[in-house]
Amino acid sequence: MIESIKEKLHSPMGRDIIWTFIVQIIVMLCGFVITKILSNRLSIDDFGLYNVIKRSASVLSFVMLAGTGIAIPRYMAIYKSLHTPFSSISFNQAALLIVITIAVTLSITIICLPQGIGSLLTGSYQWSLLIIALLYATSMALASFLYAYFRGTDQFSQFNLSQALIQCGCVVVLLLIPTLTVFHVYLSWIAILLLGVFAFSLYEANKHCFIILRRYNKISILQKLKEAISYASPRMVGDFFLFSINAFPLIFLSKYYSLQDVSYFSVGLTFVTLGASLFMIIGYILLPYVSAALARHEIRQASHTINRLLQIYIVVAIIVTAIFVIFTPFMIRLFFSATYLVAVDITHILLLAILPQSVYLLYRNPIDAISKTPYNTINLGICLTIMIVAFYQLDTLESLAYAFLGVSILKGIFSIITWEVLKKKKI
């Protein structure tokens, strides 16, 4: 048994998981530090505004990414297994063209409707905040595109290094800014993200300069563009649904409740996000892994690995949830301030979502890898609809927290059922 574990840990996938896990711990700790700094240096109202913009920008960035964050790891892993490097390069170029087009179109549309969509995204009518939210969303989309490229090309060392440097940079700039405002926070992060993306992209382009030139000269990207759109566009809707599920509670609260309530609710969501982020790690690797397994007709082995991981996920999720629940007051004082202790009860309810969220995160990428049909999009659309209907029927923060928990449970259940059905069709 011990020898088997050692063998798996020393395999390429095992090493990728270990290093990705270490880096994600660093990213999570940086997230805690950022939360601590901002919750203490911003007023409660400004901290609520910061969280609204953050959630809204997350939704926008994944709309701008247009599903390519899923498509790139899948197709580039398949092309690598089939030993077709030129197809990989052309697909990457086509995906980048999609991202740029969507980002420009979406930004122009929102700028033209500042009092409609704009105020919904930022919770205010300030032009400066609207522009900064769009720039931050665009920067995050480009960074996510870079991460997806590294995953698809099996460059997990670059994937981990880029994430760690960018996240640590976001912490450092907060310590250097003498007077923090919501505007200053996001402006500095935009600079860090764009600098990181530019540096890593320039290095990668330099390595493949000759291949890229040959690709432009000899092979049209139109075919790959059609392929990318057919696969990625439904996933774009799915990404919108997913991040709307996480962002909608705060956007809803900013419209119908006070910014203090937004801040209190965001405390619980912050812990859920950080706890669930531990389980995104293997998901980063599973999408290209399962995609490559499909290309080699090894779906049975991939299924066995996922079943083993499910057992580990459940045990770890229960432990993480228990630790967070027991030490909630201490963690709020440590990472926020004593002012936010009134959010303890709401946080306890929201923390129960970590387990079903972990199950969803395990199956999300394999489902996208095994089928071109956007089953995740369908499941998330149902969950988002239920959440919206429930929120408009409820009137207390506690009941809204239970609604979020219920939707998280549905996400997990739908994912298990979908994977089992699709797996039986492939085996």
GROMACS .gro file of C-alpha atoms in nm, residues 126-279:
model
  154
  126GLN     CA    1  -1.918   5.620  -1.038
  127TRP     CA    2  -1.753   5.609  -1.380
  128SER     CA    3  -1.411   5.549  -1.228
  129LEU     CA    4  -1.528   5.232  -1.051
  130LEU     CA    5  -1.700   5.104  -1.364
  131ILE     CA    6  -1.388   5.150  -1.577
  132ILE     CA    7  -1.167   4.997  -1.311
  133ALA     CA    8  -1.401   4.695  -1.283
  134LEU     CA    9  -1.385   4.639  -1.661
  135LEU     CA   10  -1.005   4.671  -1.669
  136TYR     CA   11  -0.969   4.436  -1.373
  137ALA     CA   12  -1.202   4.182  -1.536
  138THR     CA   13  -1.003   4.200  -1.861
  139SER     CA   14  -0.675   4.154  -1.673
  140MET     CA   15  -0.812   3.849  -1.490
  141ALA     CA   16  -0.937   3.702  -1.818
  142LEU     CA   17  -0.592   3.734  -1.975
  143ALA     CA   18  -0.429   3.579  -1.666
  144SER     CA   19  -0.677   3.290  -1.672
  145PHE     CA   20  -0.604   3.239  -2.042
  146LEU     CA   21  -0.233   3.215  -1.960
  147TYR     CA   22  -0.299   2.964  -1.680
  148ALA     CA   23  -0.516   2.754  -1.913
  149TYR     CA   24  -0.240   2.750  -2.175
  150PHE     CA   25   0.016   2.624  -1.924
  151ARG     CA   26  -0.223   2.350  -1.809
  152GLY     CA   27  -0.300   2.239  -2.162
  153THR     CA   28   0.067   2.222  -2.259
  154ASP     CA   29   0.152   2.029  -1.941
  155GLN     CA   30   0.371   2.312  -1.810
  156PHE     CA   31   0.255   2.295  -1.450
  157SER     CA   32   0.579   2.446  -1.324
  158GLN     CA   33   0.503   2.761  -1.524
  159PHE     CA   34   0.138   2.742  -1.420
  160ASN     CA   35   0.233   2.734  -1.052
  161LEU     CA   36   0.510   2.993  -1.077
  162SER     CA   37   0.293   3.247  -1.260
  163GLN     CA   38   0.009   3.211  -1.009
  164ALA     CA   39   0.239   3.240  -0.708
  165LEU     CA   40   0.424   3.548  -0.836
  166ILE     CA   41   0.108   3.733  -0.938
  167GLN     CA   42  -0.073   3.658  -0.613
  168CYS     CA   43   0.226   3.755  -0.398
  169GLY     CA   44   0.262   4.072  -0.603
  170CYS     CA   45  -0.100   4.162  -0.522
  171VAL     CA   46  -0.017   4.139  -0.152
  172VAL     CA   47   0.305   4.341  -0.175
  173VAL     CA   48   0.144   4.638  -0.352
  174LEU     CA   49  -0.119   4.667  -0.078
  175LEU     CA   50   0.160   4.703   0.178
  176LEU     CA   51   0.330   4.973  -0.030
  177ILE     CA   52   0.024   5.193  -0.094
  178PRO     CA   53   0.010   5.457   0.185
  179THR     CA   54  -0.362   5.535   0.155
  180LEU     CA   55  -0.588   5.251   0.047
  181THR     CA   56  -0.910   5.312  -0.143
  182VAL     CA   57  -1.115   5.068  -0.349
  183PHE     CA   58  -0.992   5.247  -0.663
  184HIS     CA   59  -0.626   5.222  -0.560
  185VAL     CA   60  -0.658   4.851  -0.475
  186TYR     CA   61  -0.790   4.751  -0.815
  187LEU     CA   62  -0.565   4.986  -1.009
  188SER     CA   63  -0.256   4.831  -0.850
  189TRP     CA   64  -0.385   4.478  -0.912
  190ILE     CA   65  -0.449   4.556  -1.279
  191ALA     CA   66  -0.086   4.663  -1.312
  192ILE     CA   67   0.039   4.344  -1.143
  193LEU     CA   68  -0.179   4.115  -1.355
  194LEU     CA   69  -0.087   4.278  -1.686
  195LEU     CA   70   0.282   4.283  -1.598
  196GLY     CA   71   0.276   3.913  -1.508
  197VAL     CA   72   0.083   3.813  -1.819
  198PHE     CA   73   0.312   4.016  -2.045
  199ALA     CA   74   0.632   3.874  -1.894
  200PHE     CA   75   0.527   3.506  -1.911
  201SER     CA   76   0.368   3.546  -2.257
  202LEU     CA   77   0.680   3.711  -2.395
  203TYR     CA   78   0.896   3.427  -2.260
  204GLU     CA   79   0.664   3.162  -2.406
  205ALA     CA   80   0.634   3.336  -2.744
  206ASN     CA   81   1.012   3.359  -2.766
  207LYS     CA   82   1.040   2.981  -2.719
  208HIS     CA   83   0.795   2.908  -3.001
  209CYS     CA   84   0.869   3.202  -3.230
  210PHE     CA   85   0.966   2.986  -3.529
  211ILE     CA   86   0.662   2.758  -3.497
  212ILE     CA   87   0.427   3.056  -3.460
  213LEU     CA   88   0.564   3.216  -3.777
  214ARG     CA   89   0.523   2.891  -3.968
  215ARG     CA   90   0.170   2.858  -3.837
  216TYR     CA   91   0.072   3.202  -3.966
  217ASN     CA   92   0.237   3.140  -4.301
  218LYS     CA   93   0.105   2.794  -4.380
  219ILE     CA   94  -0.211   2.708  -4.189
  220SER     CA   95  -0.527   2.910  -4.146
  221ILE     CA   96  -0.674   2.936  -3.797
  222LEU     CA   97  -1.032   2.956  -3.930
  223GLN     CA   98  -1.096   2.583  -3.885
  224LYS     CA   99  -0.971   2.594  -3.526
  225LEU     CA  100  -1.173   2.908  -3.466
  226LYS     CA  101  -1.491   2.723  -3.560
  227GLU     CA  102  -1.389   2.429  -3.343
  228ALA     CA  103  -1.311   2.654  -3.047
  229ILE     CA  104  -1.639   2.845  -3.079
  230SER     CA  105  -1.851   2.529  -3.106
  231TYR     CA  106  -1.697   2.387  -2.789
  232ALA     CA  107  -1.626   2.703  -2.587
  233SER     CA  108  -1.937   2.916  -2.645
  234PRO     CA  109  -2.171   2.694  -2.441
  235ARG     CA  110  -1.903   2.680  -2.169
  236MET     CA  111  -1.895   3.059  -2.168
  237VAL     CA  112  -2.258   3.053  -2.062
  238GLY     CA  113  -2.167   2.791  -1.802
  239ASP     CA  114  -1.887   3.007  -1.665
  240PHE     CA  115  -2.130   3.296  -1.643
  241PHE     CA  116  -2.375   3.079  -1.450
  242LEU     CA  117  -2.103   2.949  -1.217
  243PHE     CA  118  -1.965   3.285  -1.121
  244SER     CA  119  -2.311   3.437  -1.107
  245ILE     CA  120  -2.397   3.180  -0.841
  246ASN     CA  121  -2.103   3.312  -0.637
  247ALA     CA  122  -2.154   3.678  -0.723
  248PHE     CA  123  -2.533   3.705  -0.722
  249PRO     CA  124  -2.576   3.694  -0.341
  250LEU     CA  125  -2.356   4.003  -0.292
  251ILE     CA  126  -2.501   4.186  -0.593
  252PHE     CA  127  -2.851   4.112  -0.463
  253LEU     CA  128  -2.760   4.228  -0.113
  254SER     CA  129  -2.602   4.549  -0.247
  255LYS     CA  130  -2.936   4.635  -0.409
  256TYR     CA  131  -3.179   4.543  -0.133
  257TYR     CA  132  -2.970   4.546   0.187
  258SER     CA  133  -2.704   4.771   0.337
  259LEU     CA  134  -2.334   4.755   0.248
  260GLN     CA  135  -2.274   4.635   0.605
  261ASP     CA  136  -2.490   4.329   0.533
  262VAL     CA  137  -2.289   4.276   0.214
  263SER     CA  138  -1.969   4.280   0.420
  264TYR     CA  139  -2.103   4.035   0.679
  265PHE     CA  140  -2.228   3.792   0.412
  266SER     CA  141  -1.899   3.821   0.224
  267VAL     CA  142  -1.713   3.700   0.535
  268GLY     CA  143  -1.879   3.359   0.506
  269LEU     CA  144  -1.840   3.348   0.128
  270THR     CA  145  -1.470   3.430   0.165
  271PHE     CA  146  -1.413   3.128   0.390
  272VAL     CA  147  -1.617   2.905   0.157
  273THR     CA  148  -1.417   3.023  -0.145
  274LEU     CA  149  -1.085   2.973   0.030
  275GLY     CA  150  -1.186   2.633   0.164
  276ALA     CA  151  -1.316   2.518  -0.174
  277SER     CA  152  -1.004   2.646  -0.349
  278LEU     CA  153  -0.813   2.354  -0.197
  279PHE     CA  154  -1.022   2.122  -0.411
   0.00000   0.00000   0.00000
